[in-house]
């Protein structure tokens, strides 16, 4: 239908009704869109088949790198000389690309999902400083573990064990290539002997030793996770409900044995930038609390930075409420900033700290040489966009140390210095790429886009209304031809009539 065929009333109706419709839609967008947009964003963050977040969660869409730094012990022969500190030289980095996927997913009616995670690592020589053939000397971990497990046993039993250590490969230190220390592992005389000895008094549950042996591409090494999908409550998204089917662990006393926090790769939206966040780290079988400290920007995306503090790995020395992370009735608890991980790691004398004993009691760094704690290199940080809960930059750093304790019953440890030996530290690095950052910014600005669209519709409605009012006042709804147009029209009509007459 053309406008020329419309009467004045119809034209008015079209203009003013269009203005009303545009105004209604505009007001709805301005008033309702912010809430709708939040709902749209939150629904897309759920761990539910079909959402973008589900696909990114199942298979990491960005490169993840696992970086190792190993400490080479340069003067083990001076271990009994009290005036010469053990010296360590940091070797590396040895960089591995990590492929990360969730498998064997099971969804439950209480809006949780359980899964295993498979992590596969590939050496990246061009990003590394050194090769996997580099030789590293450090304390013999099996000897240290056996001696520590038997430290408080009957003296006669310890003398028998000392004889075994002296004849079956119980050494103070060992030198092996990097590849064997990390993933490949190495065969050891003492391990072979203990497997034949077959006693429950000494727990060595592996046939080859390596810090990550049997872990590469393993489906179940990290355990079974059960987390909230966020369907019932978006603020529960990613929160651990169970680890290996339980909501508590056997490694620490209550309440430190509680399974809580997130696995570290998924966080709920609308995080409070003033409150700490909690992550659960399977390498130390415990949760870690991180506190907010500043912000960072990546590809125009603003994120809040949470980082580890001197409380994060404390076992009660700095913060008495965390003394449940160490049982003083069984063993001597570590000083501030160091976590006892014995029970978690097969009762080996293993303790965790931040790299180079950053934020730990100065006693540890002062007992050796070669430690150079640097906040920029060694702090544990998570940068998260708080409104969506999307991790922007992850730099998770932990150092693994072994306690060396003198014991006159064991020849290998007679007269040695008492110190915490740095073995290696690692960092897991993941940085959001520009494509995903742009998607996150789109989600953040979605409410603004809707409001702007609503304002535009309202402006169009006002404009149409003004035009309608002006046309009404000036009586211009019906086109009135001027004199020239009338003459031309009459001449054309006369000419047409003449032709018809002929």
Short mmCIF file of C-alpha atoms in Angstrom, two decimals:
data_model
loop_
_atom_site.label_atom_id
_atom_site.label_comp_id
_atom_site.label_asym_id
_atom_site.label_seq_id
_atom_site.Cartn_x
_atom_site.Cartn_y
_atom_site.Cartn_z
CA UNK A 1 0.00 0.00 0.00
CA UNK A 2 1.51 3.36 -1.03
CA UNK A 3 1.34 6.44 1.15
CA UNK A 4 -0.32 8.38 -1.69
CA UNK A 5 -3.34 6.10 -1.34
CA UNK A 6 -3.65 6.82 2.40
CA UNK A 7 -5.93 9.42 3.83
CA UNK A 8 -4.83 11.96 6.42
CA UNK A 9 -6.15 9.88 9.31
CA UNK A 10 -4.31 6.78 8.11
CA UNK A 11 -1.07 8.70 7.76
CA UNK A 12 -1.39 10.09 11.26
CA UNK A 13 -2.14 6.62 12.59
CA UNK A 14 0.97 5.14 10.92
CA UNK A 15 3.32 7.83 12.24
CA UNK A 16 2.04 8.04 15.80
CA UNK A 17 1.54 4.28 16.23
CA UNK A 18 5.09 3.67 14.95
CA UNK A 19 6.36 6.22 17.45
CA UNK A 20 4.48 4.49 20.29
CA UNK A 21 5.78 1.04 19.30
CA UNK A 22 9.35 2.29 19.05
CA UNK A 23 9.03 4.03 22.42
CA UNK A 24 7.65 0.89 24.09
CA UNK A 25 10.47 -1.30 22.75
CA UNK A 26 13.03 1.36 23.64
CA UNK A 27 11.78 1.70 27.21
CA UNK A 28 11.69 -2.08 27.62
CA UNK A 29 15.29 -2.33 26.45
CA UNK A 30 16.46 0.47 28.74
CA UNK A 31 14.62 -0.90 31.78
CA UNK A 32 14.78 -4.66 31.27
CA UNK A 33 17.86 -5.32 29.12
CA UNK A 34 20.48 -5.02 31.89
CA UNK A 35 18.82 -7.84 33.82
CA UNK A 36 18.20 -9.87 30.67
CA UNK A 37 21.81 -9.46 29.53
CA UNK A 38 23.16 -10.63 32.91
CA UNK A 39 20.91 -13.67 32.65
CA UNK A 40 22.14 -14.37 29.11
CA UNK A 41 25.78 -14.11 30.18
CA UNK A 42 25.29 -16.26 33.28
CA UNK A 43 23.42 -18.93 31.32
CA UNK A 44 26.33 -19.13 28.89
CA UNK A 45 28.78 -19.59 31.79
CA UNK A 46 27.06 -22.71 33.11
CA UNK A 47 28.71 -26.10 32.81
CA UNK A 48 25.98 -27.41 30.58
CA UNK A 49 26.20 -29.02 27.16
CA UNK A 50 25.81 -26.39 24.46
CA UNK A 51 27.23 -23.37 26.27
CA UNK A 52 30.49 -21.70 25.18
CA UNK A 53 31.91 -22.08 28.67
CA UNK A 54 31.24 -25.82 28.65
CA UNK A 55 33.24 -26.31 25.47
CA UNK A 56 36.15 -24.20 26.79
CA UNK A 57 36.07 -26.02 30.11
CA UNK A 58 36.13 -29.52 28.60
CA UNK A 59 39.10 -28.74 26.38
CA UNK A 60 41.33 -25.78 27.16
CA UNK A 61 41.15 -23.38 24.18
CA UNK A 62 44.43 -21.58 24.97
CA UNK A 63 48.02 -22.81 25.30
CA UNK A 64 49.03 -23.89 28.81
CA UNK A 65 52.68 -24.27 29.72
CA UNK A 66 54.22 -26.23 32.56
CA UNK A 67 57.67 -24.83 33.32
CA UNK A 68 60.28 -26.57 35.51
CA UNK A 69 63.33 -25.14 37.24
CA UNK A 70 65.58 -27.75 38.88
CA UNK A 71 68.19 -27.02 41.54
CA UNK A 72 71.63 -28.51 41.00
CA UNK A 73 73.51 -29.23 44.25
CA UNK A 74 77.10 -28.19 43.55
CA UNK A 75 78.86 -29.15 46.82
CA UNK A 76 77.35 -32.33 48.31
CA UNK A 77 80.77 -33.45 49.52
CA UNK A 78 80.78 -30.53 52.00
CA UNK A 79 77.53 -31.54 53.70
CA UNK A 80 79.25 -32.32 57.02
CA UNK A 81 81.19 -29.05 57.11
CA UNK A 82 79.19 -26.68 59.28
CA UNK A 83 80.99 -23.61 57.94
CA UNK A 84 80.07 -24.34 54.30
CA UNK A 85 76.46 -23.96 53.32
CA UNK A 86 74.92 -26.25 50.68
CA UNK A 87 74.95 -24.38 47.37
CA UNK A 88 72.33 -24.65 44.66
CA UNK A 89 72.25 -23.41 41.08
CA UNK A 90 68.90 -23.03 39.35
CA UNK A 91 68.75 -24.86 36.01
CA UNK A 92 66.15 -24.19 33.35
CA UNK A 93 63.54 -23.28 32.45
CA UNK A 94 62.45 -26.58 30.91
CA UNK A 95 59.17 -25.78 29.19
CA UNK A 96 56.39 -28.23 28.36
CA UNK A 97 53.22 -27.51 26.38
CA UNK A 98 50.21 -28.91 28.22
CA UNK A 99 47.15 -30.35 26.52
CA UNK A 100 44.33 -30.34 29.06
CA UNK A 101 40.98 -32.10 28.73
CA UNK A 102 38.12 -33.29 30.96
CA UNK A 103 36.96 -36.87 30.42
CA UNK A 104 34.47 -39.41 31.76
CA UNK A 105 31.96 -36.69 32.64
CA UNK A 106 28.92 -37.66 34.74
CA UNK A 107 26.15 -35.15 35.45
CA UNK A 108 23.97 -35.58 38.54
CA UNK A 109 20.50 -34.43 39.57
CA UNK A 110 21.90 -32.15 42.27
CA UNK A 111 23.49 -29.99 39.55
CA UNK A 112 27.02 -31.30 39.97
CA UNK A 113 29.35 -33.00 37.51
CA UNK A 114 32.21 -35.39 38.14
CA UNK A 115 35.17 -35.85 35.83
CA UNK A 116 38.78 -36.88 35.46
CA UNK A 117 41.29 -34.62 33.81
CA UNK A 118 43.92 -35.81 31.40
CA UNK A 119 47.01 -33.66 31.09
CA UNK A 120 49.58 -34.45 28.41
CA UNK A 121 52.90 -32.62 28.17
CA UNK A 122 55.25 -32.06 25.24
CA UNK A 123 58.75 -30.63 25.60
CA UNK A 124 59.25 -27.27 23.86
CA UNK A 125 63.02 -26.90 23.29
CA UNK A 126 62.79 -23.45 21.65
CA UNK A 127 61.25 -21.99 24.82
CA UNK A 128 63.65 -23.81 27.16
CA UNK A 129 67.09 -22.94 28.45
CA UNK A 130 68.94 -26.24 28.30
CA UNK A 131 68.06 -29.76 27.22
CA UNK A 132 66.50 -32.75 28.90
CA UNK A 133 69.96 -34.33 28.96
CA UNK A 134 71.29 -31.73 31.44
CA UNK A 135 72.65 -33.52 34.51
CA UNK A 136 71.23 -32.56 37.93
CA UNK A 137 72.68 -33.55 41.29
CA UNK A 138 70.45 -33.51 44.34
CA UNK A 139 69.59 -35.50 47.46
CA UNK A 140 68.74 -39.16 46.93
CA UNK A 141 64.94 -39.03 47.46
CA UNK A 142 64.50 -42.73 48.25
CA UNK A 143 67.22 -42.77 50.92
CA UNK A 144 65.78 -39.61 52.48
CA UNK A 145 62.27 -41.10 52.48
CA UNK A 146 63.33 -44.40 54.04
CA UNK A 147 65.41 -42.69 56.72
CA UNK A 148 62.62 -40.28 57.57
CA UNK A 149 59.97 -43.00 57.81
CA UNK A 150 62.18 -44.98 60.19
CA UNK A 151 63.51 -42.00 62.17
CA UNK A 152 61.49 -42.70 65.34
CA UNK A 153 61.64 -46.50 65.18
CA UNK A 154 63.47 -48.85 67.55
CA UNK A 155 67.25 -48.35 67.42
CA UNK A 156 67.88 -52.01 66.63
CA UNK A 157 65.56 -51.80 63.62
CA UNK A 158 67.35 -48.66 62.50
CA UNK A 159 70.75 -50.38 62.73
CA UNK A 160 69.47 -53.20 60.52
CA UNK A 161 68.15 -50.62 58.09
CA UNK A 162 71.49 -48.79 58.16
CA UNK A 163 73.22 -52.00 57.09
CA UNK A 164 70.76 -52.34 54.21
CA UNK A 165 71.25 -48.75 53.12
CA UNK A 166 75.02 -49.18 53.09
CA UNK A 167 74.83 -52.27 50.91
CA UNK A 168 71.78 -51.72 48.73
CA UNK A 169 72.26 -48.31 47.17
CA UNK A 170 71.34 -45.95 50.00
CA UNK A 171 73.23 -42.83 48.88
CA UNK A 172 73.24 -39.27 50.13
CA UNK A 173 72.88 -37.81 46.64
CA UNK A 174 72.38 -38.89 43.05
CA UNK A 175 73.04 -37.37 39.62
CA UNK A 176 70.55 -37.92 36.81
CA UNK A 177 69.45 -36.15 33.59
CA UNK A 178 66.53 -33.74 33.67
CA UNK A 179 64.26 -36.05 31.67
CA UNK A 180 64.59 -38.76 34.34
CA UNK A 181 64.00 -36.35 37.22
CA UNK A 182 60.76 -35.10 35.64
CA UNK A 183 58.74 -37.54 33.52
CA UNK A 184 60.82 -40.60 32.58
CA UNK A 185 61.91 -41.63 36.06
CA UNK A 186 64.89 -43.86 36.79
CA UNK A 187 65.52 -47.34 38.09
CA UNK A 188 67.15 -47.38 41.52
CA UNK A 189 68.93 -50.13 43.43
CA UNK A 190 67.28 -49.19 46.69
CA UNK A 191 63.80 -49.25 45.15
CA UNK A 192 64.53 -52.69 43.67
CA UNK A 193 65.73 -53.99 47.01
CA UNK A 194 62.79 -52.63 48.98
CA UNK A 195 60.35 -54.19 46.52
CA UNK A 196 61.99 -57.57 47.27
CA UNK A 197 62.16 -56.86 50.98
CA UNK A 198 58.37 -56.42 50.94
CA UNK A 199 57.68 -54.76 54.27
CA UNK A 200 54.77 -52.57 55.27
CA UNK A 201 57.08 -50.64 57.60
CA UNK A 202 58.54 -48.76 54.65
CA UNK A 203 56.17 -47.31 52.05
CA UNK A 204 57.76 -46.84 48.61
CA UNK A 205 54.79 -47.30 46.24
CA UNK A 206 56.60 -46.90 42.90
CA UNK A 207 59.06 -48.90 40.81
CA UNK A 208 60.79 -45.93 39.21
CA UNK A 209 61.41 -42.54 40.73
CA UNK A 210 60.60 -39.27 38.95
CA UNK A 211 58.73 -36.23 40.16
CA UNK A 212 56.11 -36.67 37.42
CA UNK A 213 56.63 -40.32 36.55
CA UNK A 214 53.47 -42.11 35.31
CA UNK A 215 51.67 -38.80 35.31
CA UNK A 216 52.03 -37.75 31.66
CA UNK A 217 48.74 -38.47 29.83
CA UNK A 218 47.36 -40.24 32.90
CA UNK A 219 43.59 -40.11 33.25
CA UNK A 220 43.25 -40.70 36.98
CA UNK A 221 46.49 -39.41 38.56
CA UNK A 222 44.91 -36.09 39.68
CA UNK A 223 41.88 -37.91 41.04
CA UNK A 224 38.14 -37.64 40.52
CA UNK A 225 36.68 -34.15 40.83
CA UNK A 226 33.05 -33.33 41.54
CA UNK A 227 32.09 -29.69 41.11
CA UNK A 228 28.94 -27.57 40.95
CA UNK A 229 27.72 -26.76 37.44
CA UNK A 230 26.14 -23.46 38.52
CA UNK A 231 22.69 -24.48 37.28
CA UNK A 232 21.19 -24.35 40.77
CA UNK A 233 23.14 -21.27 41.82
CA UNK A 234 25.51 -19.43 39.51
CA UNK A 235 27.63 -18.39 42.49
CA UNK A 236 28.46 -22.06 43.14
CA UNK A 237 29.91 -22.50 39.65
CA UNK A 238 33.15 -24.48 39.73
CA UNK A 239 33.17 -25.00 43.49
CA UNK A 240 34.47 -28.42 44.57
CA UNK A 241 31.97 -30.67 46.27
CA UNK A 242 34.09 -33.85 46.40
CA UNK A 243 37.59 -35.01 45.56
CA UNK A 244 37.88 -38.75 45.00
CA UNK A 245 34.31 -39.13 46.22
CA UNK A 246 34.83 -37.43 49.60
CA UNK A 247 34.39 -33.92 50.97
CA UNK A 248 37.34 -34.33 53.34
CA UNK A 249 40.84 -35.76 52.90
CA UNK A 250 42.97 -38.07 55.05
CA UNK A 251 46.05 -35.86 54.86
CA UNK A 252 45.29 -33.12 57.38
CA UNK A 253 43.33 -32.64 60.60
CA UNK A 254 39.90 -30.93 60.63
CA UNK A 255 39.02 -28.35 59.46
CA UNK A 256 42.13 -28.19 57.24
CA UNK A 257 41.12 -31.48 55.60
CA UNK A 258 38.05 -29.87 54.03
CA UNK A 259 37.76 -30.18 50.26
CA UNK A 260 36.85 -26.70 49.08
CA UNK A 261 37.63 -24.00 46.56
CA UNK A 262 37.84 -24.50 42.82
CA UNK A 263 40.28 -26.68 40.84
CA UNK A 264 41.79 -23.43 39.59
CA UNK A 265 40.46 -23.23 36.03
CA UNK A 266 36.84 -22.24 36.68
CA UNK A 267 35.43 -19.48 38.87
CA UNK A 268 31.92 -18.13 39.50
CA UNK A 269 30.90 -14.70 38.17
CA UNK A 270 30.45 -11.54 40.25
CA UNK A 271 33.51 -12.16 42.42
CA UNK A 272 34.00 -9.76 45.30
CA UNK A 273 37.26 -7.98 44.50
CA UNK A 274 37.83 -7.38 48.23
CA UNK A 275 37.50 -11.01 49.33
CA UNK A 276 40.02 -13.89 49.05
CA UNK A 277 39.47 -16.80 46.70
CA UNK A 278 40.30 -20.44 47.38
CA UNK A 279 41.83 -22.97 44.99
CA UNK A 280 42.41 -26.66 45.63
CA UNK A 281 45.85 -27.93 44.54
CA UNK A 282 46.15 -31.70 44.17
CA UNK A 283 49.97 -31.55 44.17
CA UNK A 284 49.86 -30.66 47.88
CA UNK A 285 46.42 -32.19 48.62
CA UNK A 286 45.09 -28.99 50.17
CA UNK A 287 43.35 -25.74 49.49
CA UNK A 288 45.22 -22.46 49.15
CA UNK A 289 43.76 -19.05 49.99
CA UNK A 290 44.74 -16.15 47.73
CA UNK A 291 44.12 -12.50 48.54
CA UNK A 292 43.30 -9.68 46.11
CA UNK A 293 46.15 -7.31 45.38
CA UNK A 294 45.84 -4.83 42.53
CA UNK A 295 44.67 -5.30 38.97
CA UNK A 296 45.98 -5.96 35.49
CA UNK A 297 44.84 -5.30 31.93
CA UNK A 298 45.09 -7.58 28.91
CA UNK A 299 43.72 -6.66 25.48
CA UNK A 300 41.62 -3.97 27.11
CA UNK A 301 40.13 -6.43 29.59
CA UNK A 302 40.42 -5.37 33.23
CA UNK A 303 41.11 -8.13 35.78
CA UNK A 304 41.63 -8.31 39.52
CA UNK A 305 44.84 -10.05 40.67
CA UNK A 306 44.71 -12.54 43.53
CA UNK A 307 48.03 -13.75 44.89
CA UNK A 308 49.59 -15.99 47.50
CA UNK A 309 50.60 -14.45 50.82
CA UNK A 310 52.60 -15.65 53.82
CA UNK A 311 49.38 -17.28 55.03
CA UNK A 312 48.81 -19.34 51.88
CA UNK A 313 51.29 -22.13 52.69
CA UNK A 314 51.54 -21.53 56.41
CA UNK A 315 51.17 -24.45 58.83
CA UNK A 316 50.38 -22.47 61.96
CA UNK A 317 53.66 -20.59 62.54
CA UNK A 318 52.28 -17.28 61.32
CA UNK A 319 48.57 -18.04 61.65
CA UNK A 320 47.57 -20.32 64.56
CA UNK A 321 44.21 -21.14 62.97
CA UNK A 322 46.15 -23.05 60.28
CA UNK A 323 48.05 -25.33 62.66
CA UNK A 324 45.74 -28.16 61.62
CA UNK A 325 47.86 -28.41 58.45
CA UNK A 326 50.58 -30.03 60.58
CA UNK A 327 50.34 -32.53 63.43
CA UNK A 328 52.98 -31.47 65.97
CA UNK A 329 52.43 -34.67 67.96
CA UNK A 330 53.81 -36.72 65.08
CA UNK A 331 56.53 -34.52 63.66
CA UNK A 332 58.18 -31.13 63.94
CA UNK A 333 56.07 -28.57 62.13
CA UNK A 334 57.78 -26.26 59.64
CA UNK A 335 58.41 -22.59 60.16
CA UNK A 336 56.30 -19.89 58.56
CA UNK A 337 55.48 -20.00 54.86
CA UNK A 338 56.23 -23.71 54.40
CA UNK A 339 53.68 -26.51 54.11
CA UNK A 340 54.15 -30.08 55.37
CA UNK A 341 53.17 -32.44 52.52
CA UNK A 342 54.41 -35.75 53.92
CA UNK A 343 51.09 -37.55 54.13
CA UNK A 344 50.08 -36.28 50.71
CA UNK A 345 53.28 -37.54 49.08
CA UNK A 346 53.71 -41.11 50.38
CA UNK A 347 55.26 -40.01 53.69
CA UNK A 348 58.34 -38.63 51.98
CA UNK A 349 59.92 -35.66 53.82
CA UNK A 350 58.50 -33.22 51.27
CA UNK A 351 57.59 -29.64 52.06
CA UNK A 352 56.09 -27.02 49.76
CA UNK A 353 56.92 -23.35 49.60
CA UNK A 354 56.91 -20.58 47.05
CA UNK A 355 59.98 -20.55 44.75
CA UNK A 356 63.28 -19.59 46.37
CA UNK A 357 61.46 -19.58 49.75
CA UNK A 358 59.65 -16.38 48.81
CA UNK A 359 57.50 -15.25 51.80
CA UNK A 360 58.87 -18.10 53.96
CA UNK A 361 60.79 -17.71 57.21
CA UNK A 362 64.27 -16.37 56.39
CA UNK A 363 65.76 -19.36 58.19
CA UNK A 364 65.25 -21.55 55.11
CA UNK A 365 66.92 -19.30 52.56
CA UNK A 366 69.75 -18.47 54.97
CA UNK A 367 70.57 -22.15 55.53
CA UNK A 368 71.70 -22.52 51.91
CA UNK A 369 73.19 -20.37 49.17
CA UNK A 370 71.74 -19.72 45.73
CA UNK A 371 68.25 -18.56 46.76
CA UNK A 372 67.18 -15.24 45.25
CA UNK A 373 63.48 -14.67 46.07
CA UNK A 374 61.88 -12.19 43.70
CA UNK A 375 58.14 -11.30 43.88
CA UNK A 376 57.87 -10.75 40.13
CA UNK A 377 59.34 -14.16 39.33
CA UNK A 378 58.14 -16.23 42.26
CA UNK A 379 54.72 -15.13 43.49
CA UNK A 380 51.61 -17.22 42.89
CA UNK A 381 49.04 -15.14 40.98
CA UNK A 382 45.61 -15.49 39.40
CA UNK A 383 44.21 -12.57 37.40
CA UNK A 384 40.44 -12.96 36.97
CA UNK A 385 37.82 -10.76 35.32
CA UNK A 386 35.50 -10.52 38.35
CA UNK A 387 32.13 -10.02 36.59
CA UNK A 388 32.39 -13.15 34.42
CA UNK A 389 34.86 -15.16 36.51
CA UNK A 390 37.04 -15.71 33.42
CA UNK A 391 40.75 -16.30 34.25
CA UNK A 392 42.80 -13.78 32.30
CA UNK A 393 46.29 -14.74 33.44
CA UNK A 394 47.39 -17.69 35.58
CA UNK A 395 50.88 -18.04 37.03
CA UNK A 396 50.67 -20.79 39.64
CA UNK A 397 54.08 -21.36 41.26
CA UNK A 398 55.11 -23.93 43.87
CA UNK A 399 58.51 -25.18 45.04
CA UNK A 400 59.09 -28.73 46.25
CA UNK A 401 61.69 -29.18 49.01
CA UNK A 402 63.09 -32.16 50.88
CA UNK A 403 64.11 -32.07 54.55
CA UNK A 404 67.64 -33.24 55.28
CA UNK A 405 67.97 -34.27 58.93
CA UNK A 406 71.09 -35.54 60.70
CA UNK A 407 70.77 -38.97 62.27
CA UNK A 408 73.81 -40.71 63.78
CA UNK A 409 72.20 -44.16 63.41
CA UNK A 410 72.40 -43.89 59.63
CA UNK A 411 75.92 -43.59 58.27
CA UNK A 412 74.73 -41.63 55.27
CA UNK A 413 73.21 -38.91 57.50
CA UNK A 414 75.76 -38.84 60.31
CA UNK A 415 76.95 -35.29 60.94
CA UNK A 416 75.10 -33.71 58.02
CA UNK A 417 73.64 -30.23 58.24
CA UNK A 418 69.95 -29.84 59.06
CA UNK A 419 68.26 -27.86 56.30
CA UNK A 420 65.38 -27.82 53.84
CA UNK A 421 66.79 -28.68 50.42
CA UNK A 422 65.19 -26.99 47.39
CA UNK A 423 64.62 -29.72 44.79
CA UNK A 424 62.72 -27.93 42.02
CA UNK A 425 59.97 -25.43 41.41
CA UNK A 426 57.39 -25.24 38.69
CA UNK A 427 54.93 -22.77 37.31
CA UNK A 428 51.79 -23.38 35.31
CA UNK A 429 51.16 -20.51 32.93
CA UNK A 430 47.97 -19.78 30.99
CA UNK A 431 47.21 -16.41 29.37
CA UNK A 432 43.93 -15.51 27.68
CA UNK A 433 44.31 -14.84 23.95
CA UNK A 434 42.92 -11.81 22.14
CA UNK A 435 39.98 -13.67 20.58
CA UNK A 436 38.67 -14.90 23.92
CA UNK A 437 39.38 -11.51 25.51
CA UNK A 438 37.17 -9.87 22.88
CA UNK A 439 34.39 -12.36 23.61
CA UNK A 440 34.69 -11.56 27.30
CA UNK A 441 34.51 -7.82 26.58
CA UNK A 442 31.40 -8.41 24.45
CA UNK A 443 29.76 -10.20 27.37
CA UNK A 444 30.72 -7.37 29.72
CA UNK A 445 29.35 -4.69 27.39
CA UNK A 446 26.20 -6.57 26.42
CA UNK A 447 24.03 -4.61 28.85
CA UNK A 448 25.38 -1.30 27.49
CA UNK A 449 24.66 -2.31 23.90
CA UNK A 450 21.04 -3.07 24.77
CA UNK A 451 20.57 0.20 26.66
CA UNK A 452 22.12 2.17 23.78
CA UNK A 453 19.79 0.40 21.35
CA UNK A 454 16.83 1.26 23.56
CA UNK A 455 17.85 4.92 23.72
CA UNK A 456 18.13 5.00 19.92
CA UNK A 457 14.61 3.56 19.60
CA UNK A 458 13.27 6.14 22.06
CA UNK A 459 14.97 8.94 20.11
CA UNK A 460 13.42 7.67 16.88
CA UNK A 461 10.03 7.57 18.58
CA UNK A 462 10.43 11.16 19.81
CA UNK A 463 11.56 12.26 16.35
CA UNK A 464 8.52 10.66 14.68
CA UNK A 465 6.23 12.23 17.26
CA UNK A 466 7.70 15.70 16.68
CA UNK A 467 7.34 15.27 12.93
CA UNK A 468 3.71 14.21 13.39
CA UNK A 469 2.95 17.18 15.64
CA UNK A 470 4.62 19.63 13.24
CA UNK A 471 2.71 18.23 10.26
CA UNK A 472 -0.53 18.47 12.21
CA UNK A 473 0.04 22.09 13.23
CA UNK A 474 1.06 23.11 9.71
CA UNK A 475 -1.71 21.04 8.15
CA UNK A 476 0.75 19.36 5.84
CA UNK A 477 -0.55 15.81 6.10
CA UNK A 478 -2.26 16.11 2.64
CA UNK A 479 -0.08 17.40 -0.19
CA UNK A 480 -1.58 20.61 -1.77
CA UNK A 481 -0.10 21.29 -5.26
CA UNK A 482 1.07 24.84 -6.10
CA UNK A 483 -0.12 26.86 -9.21
CA UNK A 484 2.64 25.62 -11.53
CA UNK A 485 1.93 22.00 -10.61
CA UNK A 486 -1.83 22.63 -11.23
CA UNK A 487 -1.24 24.14 -14.69
CA UNK A 488 1.05 21.28 -15.72
CA UNK A 489 -1.42 18.71 -14.46
CA UNK A 490 -4.37 20.38 -16.28
CA UNK A 491 -2.40 20.62 -19.56
CA UNK A 492 -1.46 16.96 -19.32
CA UNK A 493 -5.07 15.97 -18.73
CA UNK A 494 -6.30 18.13 -21.71
CA UNK A 495 -3.72 16.57 -23.99
CA UNK A 496 -4.77 13.09 -23.00
CA UNK A 497 -8.43 13.93 -23.59
CA UNK A 498 -7.65 15.32 -27.09
CA UNK A 499 -5.83 12.16 -28.07
CA UNK A 500 -8.70 10.03 -26.88
CA UNK A 501 -11.15 12.09 -28.92
CA UNK A 502 -9.19 11.61 -32.12
#
